[in-house]
Short mmCIF file of C-alpha atoms in Angstrom, two decimals:
data_model
loop_
_atom_site.label_atom_id
_atom_site.label_comp_id
_atom_site.label_asym_id
_atom_site.label_seq_id
_atom_site.Cartn_x
_atom_site.Cartn_y
_atom_site.Cartn_z
CA MET M 4 -19.90 42.82 -2.31
CA ASP M 5 -22.87 40.71 -1.22
CA ARG M 6 -22.75 39.34 2.34
CA LEU M 7 -25.17 36.41 2.55
CA SER M 8 -26.14 34.48 5.66
CA TYR M 9 -25.73 30.70 5.50
CA LYS M 10 -26.33 28.62 8.63
CA ASP M 11 -24.21 30.21 11.40
CA GLU M 12 -21.84 32.20 9.22
CA TYR M 13 -21.63 34.51 6.21
CA ILE M 14 -20.58 34.05 2.61
CA ASN M 15 -18.97 37.08 0.96
CA ILE M 16 -19.45 37.34 -2.81
CA PHE M 17 -17.36 39.81 -4.82
CA TRP M 18 -18.76 40.88 -8.17
CA TYR M 19 -17.03 41.86 -11.39
CA ASP M 20 -16.62 45.53 -10.52
CA GLU M 21 -14.61 44.58 -7.41
CA ALA M 22 -12.75 41.61 -8.93
CA GLU M 23 -9.59 43.26 -10.27
CA LYS M 24 -8.78 45.01 -6.99
CA LEU M 25 -9.40 41.81 -4.99
CA ILE M 26 -7.27 39.66 -7.32
CA MET M 27 -4.43 42.19 -7.11
CA GLN M 28 -4.57 42.10 -3.29
CA LEU M 29 -4.70 38.28 -3.18
CA SER M 30 -1.75 38.00 -5.55
CA ASP M 31 0.33 40.20 -3.22
CA LEU M 32 -0.81 38.31 -0.13
CA TYR M 33 -0.01 34.85 -1.55
CA ALA M 34 2.96 35.75 -3.77
CA GLY M 35 5.20 33.38 -1.83
CA ASP M 36 2.72 30.51 -1.60
CA VAL M 37 4.33 28.53 -4.42
CA THR M 38 6.08 25.19 -4.73
CA VAL M 39 8.79 24.59 -7.33
CA VAL M 40 8.46 21.23 -9.04
CA SER M 41 11.34 19.87 -11.08
CA ARG M 42 10.60 17.99 -14.30
CA GLY M 43 14.21 16.97 -14.73
CA GLY M 44 17.01 18.99 -16.27
CA ARG M 45 17.56 22.66 -15.58
CA GLY M 46 16.01 26.05 -16.13
CA ARG M 47 12.63 25.89 -17.82
CA ASN M 48 12.07 22.32 -16.62
CA LYS M 49 11.15 23.72 -13.20
CA ILE M 50 7.50 24.70 -12.76
CA GLU M 51 6.11 26.89 -9.98
CA TYR M 52 2.62 26.05 -8.70
CA TYR M 53 0.46 28.07 -6.33
CA ASN M 54 -0.44 25.69 -3.52
CA TYR M 55 -4.13 26.48 -3.10
CA PRO M 56 -6.69 24.44 -5.12
CA CYS M 57 -8.69 27.29 -6.65
CA SER M 58 -11.96 26.32 -8.32
CA PHE M 59 -14.20 27.43 -11.13
CA ASP M 60 -17.78 26.68 -12.11
CA ILE M 61 -20.49 27.80 -14.51
CA GLU M 62 -24.25 27.79 -13.98
CA THR M 63 -26.15 27.19 -17.21
CA THR M 64 -29.69 27.26 -18.54
CA THR M 65 -31.04 24.93 -21.22
CA ILE M 66 -33.80 26.13 -23.53
CA LYS M 67 -35.93 23.69 -25.51
CA PRO M 68 -38.10 24.38 -28.55
CA GLY M 69 -41.20 26.30 -27.44
CA GLU M 70 -39.49 27.88 -24.41
CA LEU M 71 -38.73 31.61 -24.30
CA ASP M 72 -37.56 32.95 -27.68
CA TYR M 73 -36.06 29.69 -28.98
CA PRO M 74 -34.26 30.85 -32.15
CA TYR M 75 -34.14 27.63 -34.16
CA ALA M 76 -36.52 25.18 -35.83
CA LYS M 77 -38.94 23.22 -33.68
CA ASP M 78 -37.12 19.92 -34.33
CA ALA M 79 -33.70 21.36 -33.43
CA PRO M 80 -31.92 20.19 -30.27
CA PRO M 81 -31.98 22.19 -27.02
CA ILE M 82 -29.44 24.96 -26.56
CA ALA M 83 -27.57 25.84 -23.39
CA PHE M 84 -25.80 29.00 -22.30
CA PRO M 85 -24.24 30.27 -19.06
CA TYR M 86 -25.89 32.83 -16.83
CA LEU M 87 -23.31 32.87 -14.02
CA PHE M 88 -19.53 32.32 -13.72
CA GLN M 89 -18.04 31.74 -10.28
CA PHE M 90 -14.45 31.53 -9.05
CA ASN M 91 -12.94 30.60 -5.69
CA ILE M 92 -9.50 32.21 -5.41
CA TYR M 93 -7.85 31.49 -2.07
CA GLY M 94 -11.21 31.25 -0.31
CA TYR M 95 -12.71 34.39 -1.88
CA VAL M 96 -15.73 33.97 -4.18
CA ILE M 97 -15.86 36.09 -7.34
CA MET M 98 -18.91 36.06 -9.62
CA CYS M 99 -19.84 37.58 -12.96
CA ARG M 100 -22.67 37.23 -15.47
CA GLN M 101 -21.18 37.93 -18.93
CA TYR M 102 -18.56 36.22 -21.11
CA ARG M 103 -16.55 39.44 -21.49
CA GLU M 104 -16.45 39.75 -17.68
CA ALA M 105 -15.23 36.17 -17.30
CA LEU M 106 -12.52 36.85 -19.87
CA ASP M 107 -11.40 39.90 -17.92
CA ILE M 108 -11.21 37.84 -14.69
CA PHE M 109 -9.11 35.17 -16.42
CA ASN M 110 -6.79 37.90 -17.70
CA TRP M 111 -6.52 39.52 -14.26
CA LEU M 112 -5.58 36.18 -12.72
CA VAL M 113 -2.82 35.82 -15.32
CA LYS M 114 -1.65 39.43 -14.91
CA TYR M 115 -1.51 39.69 -11.14
CA PHE M 116 -0.53 36.10 -10.24
CA ARG M 117 2.08 36.35 -13.03
CA THR M 118 1.23 32.96 -14.49
CA GLY M 119 2.56 31.75 -17.82
CA GLY M 120 5.99 30.52 -18.69
CA ASN M 121 6.96 28.37 -15.71
CA ARG M 122 4.22 29.45 -13.27
CA ARG M 123 0.78 27.81 -12.87
CA LEU M 124 -2.44 28.63 -11.02
CA VAL M 125 -4.60 25.49 -10.70
CA LEU M 126 -8.42 25.72 -10.94
CA PHE M 127 -10.53 22.62 -10.32
CA ASP M 128 -13.81 22.15 -12.17
CA HIS M 129 -16.12 19.26 -11.30
CA ASN M 130 -17.55 18.92 -14.81
CA LEU M 131 -14.76 20.10 -17.06
CA GLY M 132 -15.87 18.03 -20.04
CA TYR M 133 -19.17 19.91 -20.15
CA GLU M 134 -18.18 23.36 -19.02
CA GLU M 135 -15.06 23.79 -21.13
CA HIS M 136 -17.37 24.03 -24.16
CA PHE M 137 -18.64 27.32 -22.75
CA PHE M 138 -15.28 28.96 -22.07
CA ARG M 139 -12.95 27.32 -24.62
CA SER M 140 -13.01 30.48 -26.77
CA LEU M 141 -11.70 32.58 -23.87
CA TYR M 142 -8.13 31.23 -23.94
CA GLU M 143 -5.41 29.64 -26.02
CA VAL M 144 -4.27 26.13 -25.14
CA ASN M 145 -0.77 24.98 -24.21
CA GLU M 146 -1.12 21.69 -26.11
CA ASP M 147 1.94 20.05 -24.51
CA GLY M 148 0.48 20.03 -21.00
CA CYS M 149 -3.08 18.87 -21.68
CA PHE M 150 -4.60 15.43 -21.27
CA ALA M 151 -7.97 14.01 -22.40
CA LEU M 152 -9.57 10.57 -22.16
CA ASP M 153 -11.63 11.10 -25.31
CA ASP M 154 -13.18 13.92 -27.33
CA HIS M 155 -15.68 14.72 -24.56
CA HIS M 156 -13.60 14.22 -21.42
CA PRO M 157 -10.58 16.46 -20.84
CA VAL M 158 -8.79 15.75 -17.57
CA THR M 159 -6.25 18.60 -17.59
CA ILE M 160 -6.21 21.75 -19.72
CA ILE M 161 -3.35 24.24 -19.46
CA THR M 162 -3.73 27.61 -21.14
CA ALA M 163 -0.91 29.37 -22.92
CA ASP M 164 -1.01 31.90 -20.05
CA GLY M 165 -0.44 29.31 -17.31
CA LEU M 166 -3.94 28.64 -15.93
CA MET M 167 -4.36 24.91 -15.28
CA PHE M 168 -7.90 23.50 -15.26
CA ARG M 169 -8.32 20.04 -13.72
CA ASP M 170 -11.39 17.81 -13.68
CA SER M 171 -12.02 16.93 -10.03
CA TYR M 172 -14.74 14.43 -10.95
CA LYS M 173 -12.28 12.33 -12.95
CA MET M 174 -9.87 12.49 -10.02
CA SER M 175 -12.37 11.50 -7.32
CA ASN M 176 -15.01 9.53 -9.26
CA MET M 177 -17.60 11.05 -6.91
CA SER M 178 -20.44 13.48 -7.45
CA LEU M 179 -19.78 16.93 -6.02
CA GLU M 180 -22.40 16.29 -3.36
CA THR M 181 -20.71 13.04 -2.27
CA LEU M 182 -17.19 14.47 -2.49
CA THR M 183 -18.02 17.47 -0.31
CA LYS M 184 -20.06 15.42 2.14
CA ASP M 185 -17.16 13.01 2.66
CA TRP M 186 -14.24 15.42 2.51
CA SER M 187 -15.29 18.95 3.34
CA ASP M 188 -15.75 19.64 7.05
CA HIS M 189 -16.69 23.26 6.43
CA TRP M 190 -18.55 23.95 3.20
CA VAL M 191 -20.86 21.28 1.75
CA LYS M 192 -22.78 21.44 -1.52
CA ASN M 193 -26.50 21.84 -0.78
CA LYS M 194 -28.68 20.90 -3.76
CA GLU M 195 -31.94 21.45 -1.90
CA ILE M 196 -31.70 25.25 -1.94
CA MET M 197 -31.56 25.47 -5.77
CA ASP M 198 -34.65 25.60 -8.01
CA TYR M 199 -33.49 23.86 -11.20
CA SER M 200 -36.82 24.32 -12.99
CA GLN M 201 -36.42 28.09 -13.35
CA LEU M 202 -35.04 29.37 -16.65
CA ARG M 203 -32.34 32.01 -16.15
CA THR M 204 -30.43 34.31 -18.47
CA PRO M 205 -27.40 36.56 -17.79
CA TYR M 206 -29.93 39.33 -17.09
CA THR M 207 -32.22 37.41 -14.72
CA PRO M 208 -32.05 38.74 -11.14
CA LEU M 209 -30.72 35.98 -8.87
CA ASP M 210 -32.12 35.38 -5.41
CA ASP M 211 -30.01 34.70 -2.33
CA ASN M 212 -30.55 30.93 -2.48
CA THR M 213 -29.19 30.76 -6.03
CA LEU M 214 -26.14 32.82 -5.07
CA ILE M 215 -25.47 30.76 -1.94
CA TYR M 216 -25.80 27.51 -3.89
CA SER M 217 -23.41 28.78 -6.58
CA ALA M 218 -20.89 30.00 -4.01
CA LEU M 219 -21.01 26.68 -2.16
CA ASP M 220 -20.17 24.88 -5.41
CA VAL M 221 -16.71 26.43 -5.55
CA LEU M 222 -16.06 26.85 -1.81
CA SER M 223 -16.92 23.24 -1.02
CA LEU M 224 -14.97 21.90 -4.00
CA SER M 225 -11.73 23.62 -3.02
CA ASP M 226 -12.15 22.59 0.62
CA ALA M 227 -12.83 18.95 -0.30
CA ILE M 228 -10.02 18.68 -2.87
CA GLU M 229 -7.49 20.11 -0.41
CA LYS M 230 -8.32 17.43 2.17
CA PHE M 231 -8.84 14.66 -0.40
CA LEU M 232 -5.32 15.12 -1.80
CA ALA M 233 -3.67 15.71 1.57
CA ALA M 234 -5.03 12.41 2.90
CA ARG M 235 -3.29 10.63 0.00
CA ASN M 236 -0.09 12.67 0.24
CA GLU M 237 -0.78 13.96 -3.28
CA LYS M 238 -0.43 17.49 -4.64
CA ILE M 239 -2.70 19.54 -6.87
CA TRP M 240 -0.16 19.32 -9.70
CA THR M 241 0.24 15.52 -9.61
CA LYS M 242 0.36 14.42 -13.24
CA CYS M 243 -2.86 12.44 -13.38
CA PRO M 244 -4.33 11.45 -10.00
CA THR M 245 -7.54 9.44 -10.30
CA SER M 246 -9.79 7.61 -7.86
CA THR M 247 -8.03 4.34 -8.72
CA SER M 248 -4.42 5.51 -8.87
CA PHE M 249 -4.31 5.91 -5.09
CA ILE M 250 -4.98 2.22 -4.39
CA ARG M 251 -3.31 0.69 -7.46
CA GLN M 252 0.17 0.35 -5.99
CA ARG M 253 -1.11 -1.28 -2.80
CA LEU M 254 -2.90 -3.98 -4.78
CA LYS M 255 0.06 -4.54 -7.10
CA THR M 256 2.25 -5.07 -4.04
CA ALA M 257 -0.26 -7.47 -2.45
CA ILE M 258 -0.51 -9.72 -5.51
CA GLY M 259 3.24 -9.55 -6.22
CA VAL M 260 3.38 -7.73 -9.54
CA SER M 261 7.02 -6.73 -9.09
CA ALA M 262 8.01 -9.33 -6.48
CA LYS M 263 11.33 -11.07 -7.16
CA LYS M 264 10.00 -14.24 -5.55
CA ARG M 265 6.25 -14.75 -5.38
CA THR M 266 4.38 -16.74 -2.76
CA LYS M 267 2.34 -19.77 -3.84
CA GLU M 268 -0.82 -17.69 -3.56
CA GLN M 269 0.67 -14.98 -5.76
CA GLN M 270 1.84 -17.58 -8.27
CA GLU M 271 -1.68 -19.02 -8.45
CA TYR M 272 -3.09 -15.54 -9.05
CA PHE M 273 -0.83 -15.03 -12.07
CA ARG M 274 -1.66 -18.48 -13.45
CA ILE M 275 -5.33 -17.45 -13.47
CA LEU M 276 -4.39 -14.05 -14.89
CA GLU M 277 -2.62 -15.73 -17.80
CA LYS M 278 -5.71 -17.80 -18.58
CA GLN M 279 -7.88 -14.68 -18.59
CA LYS M 280 -6.14 -13.03 -21.52
CA ILE M 281 -8.74 -12.14 -24.13
CA THR M 282 -8.94 -11.81 -27.89
CA PRO M 283 -10.22 -8.70 -29.71
CA GLU M 284 -13.52 -10.52 -30.29
CA ILE M 285 -14.03 -11.14 -26.57
CA TYR M 286 -12.97 -7.58 -25.78
CA MET M 287 -15.58 -6.18 -28.17
CA MET M 288 -18.24 -8.38 -26.56
CA LEU M 289 -17.28 -7.11 -23.12
CA THR M 290 -17.54 -3.48 -24.27
CA ARG M 291 -20.98 -4.17 -25.74
CA GLU M 292 -22.11 -5.83 -22.51
CA ALA M 293 -20.66 -3.04 -20.35
CA ARG M 294 -23.23 -1.23 -18.22
CA GLY M 295 -23.29 0.55 -14.89
CA GLY M 296 -25.76 0.14 -12.08
CA ASN M 297 -29.49 -0.51 -12.40
CA THR M 298 -31.16 2.81 -11.62
CA HIS M 299 -34.85 2.99 -12.51
CA SER M 300 -38.30 3.77 -11.16
CA ASN M 301 -41.70 2.10 -11.50
CA ARG M 302 -43.33 3.84 -14.48
CA ALA M 303 -46.79 3.32 -12.96
CA ILE M 304 -46.00 5.66 -10.06
CA THR M 305 -43.25 7.87 -11.50
CA GLY M 306 -44.05 11.54 -10.91
CA LYS M 307 -46.55 10.82 -8.16
CA LEU M 308 -46.20 11.95 -4.56
CA LEU M 309 -46.00 8.92 -2.24
CA ARG M 310 -45.95 8.92 1.54
CA SER M 311 -44.96 6.53 4.34
CA LEU M 312 -42.20 4.89 2.31
CA ALA M 313 -39.41 2.57 3.43
CA HIS M 314 -36.15 1.85 1.64
CA PHE M 315 -33.20 -0.52 1.75
CA ASP M 316 -29.88 -0.85 -0.01
CA ILE M 317 -27.01 -3.28 -0.54
CA THR M 318 -24.08 -2.14 1.58
CA SER M 319 -20.89 -1.80 -0.49
CA SER M 320 -22.50 -3.64 -3.39
CA TYR M 321 -19.48 -3.96 -5.69
CA PRO M 322 -17.05 -5.14 -3.00
CA ALA M 323 -19.74 -7.63 -1.93
CA GLN M 324 -20.00 -9.00 -5.47
CA MET M 325 -16.22 -9.43 -5.61
CA VAL M 326 -16.05 -11.37 -2.35
CA CYS M 327 -19.23 -13.41 -2.14
CA TYR M 328 -20.14 -14.93 -5.50
CA PRO M 329 -18.50 -17.73 -7.58
CA GLU M 330 -19.57 -16.37 -10.97
CA TYR M 331 -16.26 -15.07 -12.31
CA PRO M 332 -14.39 -16.44 -15.34
CA ILE M 333 -11.17 -17.96 -14.03
CA GLY M 334 -10.30 -20.42 -16.79
CA GLU M 335 -9.27 -20.07 -20.41
CA TRP M 336 -11.89 -18.71 -22.81
CA PHE M 337 -13.27 -21.03 -25.52
CA GLU M 338 -15.64 -20.28 -28.37
CA LEU M 339 -19.20 -21.61 -28.17
CA ASP M 340 -20.20 -24.20 -30.76
CA MET M 341 -22.31 -22.90 -33.61
CA GLY M 342 -25.92 -23.89 -33.07
CA SER M 343 -25.82 -23.41 -29.30
CA GLY M 344 -29.07 -22.04 -27.94
CA PRO M 345 -30.36 -20.52 -24.70
CA ASP M 346 -30.94 -24.00 -23.25
CA GLU M 347 -27.26 -24.85 -23.71
CA ILE M 348 -26.27 -21.55 -22.05
CA GLU M 349 -28.42 -22.34 -19.03
CA LEU M 350 -26.95 -25.85 -18.81
CA MET M 351 -23.36 -24.61 -19.02
CA GLU M 352 -23.99 -21.98 -16.35
CA ARG M 353 -25.49 -24.65 -14.10
CA TYR M 354 -22.43 -26.87 -14.51
CA GLY M 355 -19.79 -24.28 -13.69
CA TYR M 356 -19.10 -22.22 -16.80
CA CYS M 357 -19.33 -18.48 -17.32
CA CYS M 358 -20.87 -17.64 -20.69
CA LEU M 359 -20.63 -14.40 -22.66
CA PHE M 360 -22.70 -14.24 -25.83
CA ASP M 361 -24.58 -12.26 -28.45
CA ILE M 362 -28.24 -13.24 -28.69
CA ALA M 363 -31.01 -12.20 -31.10
CA LEU M 364 -34.56 -11.92 -29.75
CA ILE M 365 -37.35 -12.13 -32.30
CA ASN M 366 -40.38 -9.93 -31.60
CA PRO M 367 -39.45 -9.22 -27.95
CA ARG M 368 -42.09 -7.60 -25.72
CA LEU M 369 -42.20 -6.90 -22.00
CA LYS M 370 -44.45 -9.12 -19.91
CA GLU M 371 -47.35 -7.63 -17.99
CA GLY M 372 -46.53 -6.36 -14.50
CA VAL M 373 -42.75 -5.89 -14.95
CA THR M 374 -41.86 -2.57 -13.30
CA VAL M 375 -38.09 -2.40 -13.90
CA PRO M 376 -37.35 -3.61 -17.47
CA TYR M 377 -33.80 -4.95 -17.80
CA ILE M 378 -33.03 -4.31 -21.48
CA SER M 379 -31.42 -0.90 -21.97
CA VAL M 380 -32.19 0.75 -25.31
CA SER M 381 -28.64 2.14 -25.45
CA LYS M 382 -27.12 -1.34 -25.06
CA MET M 383 -29.13 -3.18 -27.71
CA THR M 384 -28.79 -3.27 -31.49
CA ILE M 385 -31.83 -3.14 -33.75
CA ILE M 386 -31.69 -5.99 -36.26
CA LYS M 387 -35.09 -5.41 -37.83
CA GLY M 388 -37.86 -2.88 -37.25
CA VAL M 389 -38.38 0.87 -37.39
CA GLY M 390 -39.12 2.81 -34.23
CA MET M 391 -40.40 1.41 -30.96
CA ASN M 392 -43.97 1.32 -29.78
CA ALA M 393 -42.95 1.87 -26.19
CA THR M 394 -39.93 2.54 -24.00
CA ASP M 395 -39.71 3.20 -20.29
CA ASN M 396 -37.15 5.92 -19.56
CA GLY M 397 -34.47 4.28 -21.69
CA ARG M 398 -35.62 0.68 -21.16
CA TYR M 399 -37.13 -1.40 -23.98
CA ILE M 400 -40.79 -2.45 -23.80
CA SER M 401 -41.94 -3.48 -27.30
CA GLY M 402 -42.23 -2.58 -30.97
CA LEU M 403 -39.26 -4.12 -32.81
CA ASP M 404 -39.11 -7.24 -34.98
CA ALA M 405 -35.65 -8.30 -33.78
CA ILE M 406 -32.90 -6.99 -31.49
CA ARG M 407 -29.41 -8.12 -30.54
CA LEU M 408 -28.08 -8.13 -26.97
CA THR M 409 -24.72 -9.02 -25.46
CA LEU M 410 -25.13 -10.73 -22.10
CA PHE M 411 -23.41 -12.79 -19.45
CA GLY M 412 -25.18 -16.03 -18.67
CA VAL M 413 -26.29 -14.77 -15.25
CA GLU M 414 -28.25 -11.97 -16.98
CA TRP M 415 -30.16 -14.26 -19.32
CA ASP M 416 -32.44 -15.55 -16.56
CA ILE M 417 -33.69 -12.00 -15.92
CA VAL M 418 -34.34 -11.29 -19.61
CA LYS M 419 -36.16 -14.61 -20.03
CA LYS M 420 -38.41 -13.94 -17.05
CA GLN M 421 -39.21 -10.36 -18.06
CA TYR M 422 -39.78 -10.69 -21.80
CA ASP M 423 -41.86 -12.79 -24.17
CA TYR M 424 -40.37 -13.46 -27.62
CA ASP M 425 -41.08 -15.65 -30.63
CA ASP M 426 -37.54 -17.02 -30.80
CA ALA M 427 -34.06 -16.57 -29.30
CA VAL M 428 -30.92 -17.32 -31.32
CA ILE M 429 -27.32 -17.35 -30.06
CA LEU M 430 -25.25 -15.50 -32.68
CA SER M 431 -21.79 -16.02 -31.16
CA GLY M 432 -20.22 -16.46 -27.78
CA TYR M 433 -17.46 -17.68 -25.47
CA PHE M 434 -17.27 -19.61 -22.22
CA ALA M 435 -14.76 -20.16 -19.43
CA LYS M 436 -14.68 -22.11 -16.18
CA LYS M 437 -16.15 -19.96 -13.42
CA GLY M 438 -15.54 -19.67 -9.71
CA TYR M 439 -14.67 -17.23 -6.94
CA LEU M 440 -12.08 -14.56 -7.58
CA PRO M 441 -8.60 -15.60 -6.33
CA ASP M 442 -8.38 -15.69 -2.54
CA ILE M 443 -5.57 -13.15 -2.44
CA LEU M 444 -7.77 -10.58 -4.21
CA ARG M 445 -10.88 -11.34 -2.16
CA ARG M 446 -8.92 -11.01 1.07
CA PHE M 447 -7.49 -7.68 -0.12
CA VAL M 448 -11.02 -6.36 -0.77
CA LEU M 449 -12.32 -7.79 2.49
CA ASP M 450 -9.51 -6.16 4.47
CA LEU M 451 -10.32 -2.78 2.90
CA TYR M 452 -14.01 -3.27 3.68
CA ALA M 453 -13.20 -4.18 7.29
CA GLN M 454 -11.09 -1.04 7.67
CA LYS M 455 -13.95 1.05 6.31
CA THR M 456 -16.61 -0.43 8.61
CA GLU M 457 -14.38 -0.17 11.69
CA LEU M 458 -13.96 3.57 11.06
CA LYS M 459 -17.60 4.33 10.26
CA GLY M 460 -19.33 6.59 12.77
CA ILE M 461 -16.19 7.58 14.67
CA PRO M 462 -16.18 11.41 14.64
CA ASP M 463 -12.42 11.93 14.80
CA LYS M 464 -11.83 9.27 12.11
CA ALA M 465 -14.00 10.90 9.42
CA VAL M 466 -11.09 11.50 7.04
CA GLU M 467 -9.74 7.96 7.44
CA TYR M 468 -13.25 6.58 6.86
CA ALA M 469 -13.72 8.57 3.65
CA LEU M 470 -10.30 7.43 2.47
CA ALA M 471 -11.08 3.76 3.20
CA LYS M 472 -14.40 4.03 1.36
CA THR M 473 -12.64 5.40 -1.70
CA TYR M 474 -10.08 2.61 -1.61
CA VAL M 475 -12.56 -0.26 -1.33
CA ASN M 476 -14.52 1.02 -4.32
CA GLY M 477 -11.32 1.73 -6.22
CA VAL M 478 -10.54 -1.97 -6.71
CA PHE M 479 -13.64 -2.35 -8.87
CA GLY M 480 -12.72 0.84 -10.70
CA MET M 481 -9.32 -0.58 -11.59
CA ALA M 482 -10.83 -3.84 -12.83
CA TYR M 483 -13.36 -2.03 -15.01
CA THR M 484 -10.90 0.39 -16.61
CA ASN M 485 -11.00 -0.03 -20.38
CA PRO M 486 -7.53 -1.30 -21.43
CA VAL M 487 -7.78 0.02 -25.01
CA ARG M 488 -7.87 3.80 -25.43
CA ASP M 489 -7.19 5.94 -28.45
CA LEU M 490 -4.96 8.97 -27.95
CA TYR M 491 -6.63 12.40 -27.94
CA LYS M 492 -5.12 15.86 -28.05
CA VAL M 493 -6.51 19.12 -26.65
CA THR M 494 -6.12 21.93 -29.19
CA ASN M 495 -7.52 25.41 -29.75
CA GLU M 496 -9.98 23.85 -32.21
CA GLY M 497 -11.21 21.35 -29.63
CA ILE M 498 -10.28 17.82 -28.57
CA ILE M 499 -9.17 15.81 -31.58
CA LEU M 500 -8.20 12.18 -32.17
CA GLU M 501 -4.41 12.08 -32.34
CA GLU M 502 -3.85 8.34 -32.81
CA LYS M 503 -6.31 5.55 -33.50
CA LYS M 504 -5.06 2.47 -31.69
CA ASP M 505 -5.01 -0.90 -33.43
CA LEU M 506 -7.17 -3.12 -31.24
CA GLY M 507 -5.25 -6.35 -31.66
CA GLU M 508 -1.80 -4.82 -31.19
CA THR M 509 -2.86 -2.66 -28.23
CA LEU M 510 -4.59 -5.54 -26.45
CA GLU M 511 -1.61 -7.84 -26.94
CA GLU M 512 0.82 -5.18 -25.75
CA TYR M 513 -1.33 -4.43 -22.69
CA GLN M 514 -1.66 -8.10 -21.68
CA LYS M 515 2.13 -8.50 -21.81
CA SER M 516 2.80 -5.45 -19.64
CA ILE M 517 2.87 -5.01 -15.85
CA SER M 518 -0.26 -2.85 -16.24
CA TYR M 519 -2.23 -6.07 -16.78
CA PHE M 520 -3.01 -7.32 -13.30
CA LEU M 521 -6.84 -7.24 -13.23
CA PRO M 522 -8.77 -8.82 -16.14
CA TYR M 523 -11.31 -6.54 -17.81
CA ALA M 524 -13.86 -9.38 -17.73
CA TRP M 525 -13.77 -9.37 -13.92
CA GLY M 526 -14.72 -5.70 -13.81
CA ALA M 527 -17.57 -6.31 -16.27
CA MET M 528 -18.81 -9.21 -14.14
CA VAL M 529 -18.74 -7.13 -10.93
CA ALA M 530 -21.03 -4.52 -12.50
CA CYS M 531 -23.21 -7.26 -13.97
CA LEU M 532 -23.65 -9.04 -10.62
CA GLY M 533 -24.51 -5.72 -8.97
CA ARG M 534 -27.43 -5.36 -11.38
CA VAL M 535 -28.46 -9.01 -11.20
CA TYR M 536 -28.63 -9.30 -7.43
CA LEU M 537 -30.34 -5.93 -7.07
CA GLN M 538 -32.94 -7.09 -9.61
CA LYS M 539 -33.52 -10.29 -7.64
CA MET M 540 -34.15 -8.53 -4.32
#
């Protein structure tokens, strides 16, 4: 056992050679710490869950061509492999370095905690979609209990032996650093003590800082998840808790989704909702336009050490966009006339219409002095040209004959100011009357924001503050949830596509159901306005 000093206390780390004895002792100590959950019916429909949110993590190294003894061709992609496995089992940290050791630890957990059949031990992992690639071969899958969003993002994996892995990032929608800062009052992830630049193998000696960092990963995650779920009155076995599921029912009640008799304000909300139903063509445009925040750095000073800096930020940016700006589509969508150009788009935006369109730029090139280019390489389509003369960390600078973009009208002004081009042609598009979001929704967001700000800085209200912050951001998350998802299945061969959804049928079915209460276009516009107003600052 290693006993490492961290701040005013110690972290005990048990290694592989001590793991079996420790797991056996813990299984005896917590044998009765289970909750029986009924799934309906009798007998095998009852599942026993250990109550503690155990956690699991892997530290990996990536090797690129030219580094160490890279075994493949120079143009091959980087390879990654684990050099450390860490477990938190009821507050005790267990570590090992080799795959065979990790397999033994998994088997000891199954053997001594007697999982399998109707008994589960839950282990949270904050990057399950990435890390399950490294340990998938160590277990067989219970296909009936698994759930995945797509072929890269499993949410829950249950092994045939009763170990349940859950993705805590998908549940919280927060980085591990943010999650532990907000929810763990004991252990907090500390990125500053880890040197990421060092290449490590399973045989590399690890210093105390690396071990402390790795231990904090699992200790802080379990601590945060325990409090995060308790504050929402949720359990670690809840079928599919996400960052938005906790606030969904409150909003549905506020707008009157299931109300027998709706108020006039609720009736008006659903009149607007009906107008905002979209066709498959509009849906595809919205998915092409979809982007997150605008994170970038000035390429002229990137990598340089600067001193005496100041900074500022937009407080609660997405809630602010939802409350403050009259740029949202609230009327029925109509198709743009063929032959419309950028001038017509600007005119329509000026006179109260929200435009969504595909545009081709001929010979686009960034203007001199632009430090944060707006066009993302990943969100554009090359119409003509091979290669690019220049990009700026994923942003387009120059080099192509023609590209296609999908934009909202409010984004076009930024593109026009940043880029020169020989011509701009509208390929297709739609427009709708624009305005503020319905008052009932804006007031709901504003009330959540007020609750958050009233709690900020009050020491004994830290949990309530973290909860309020999650809720206010969750409204945007609900609005920007893609309504069309194919069905994926977790198998022993990997995550496979089980059913390809028909876009038209799925969209129509969704927009007739009670699940449709926030238009997808509103979520896309929130993210868009966040980028636009940040760019204008």
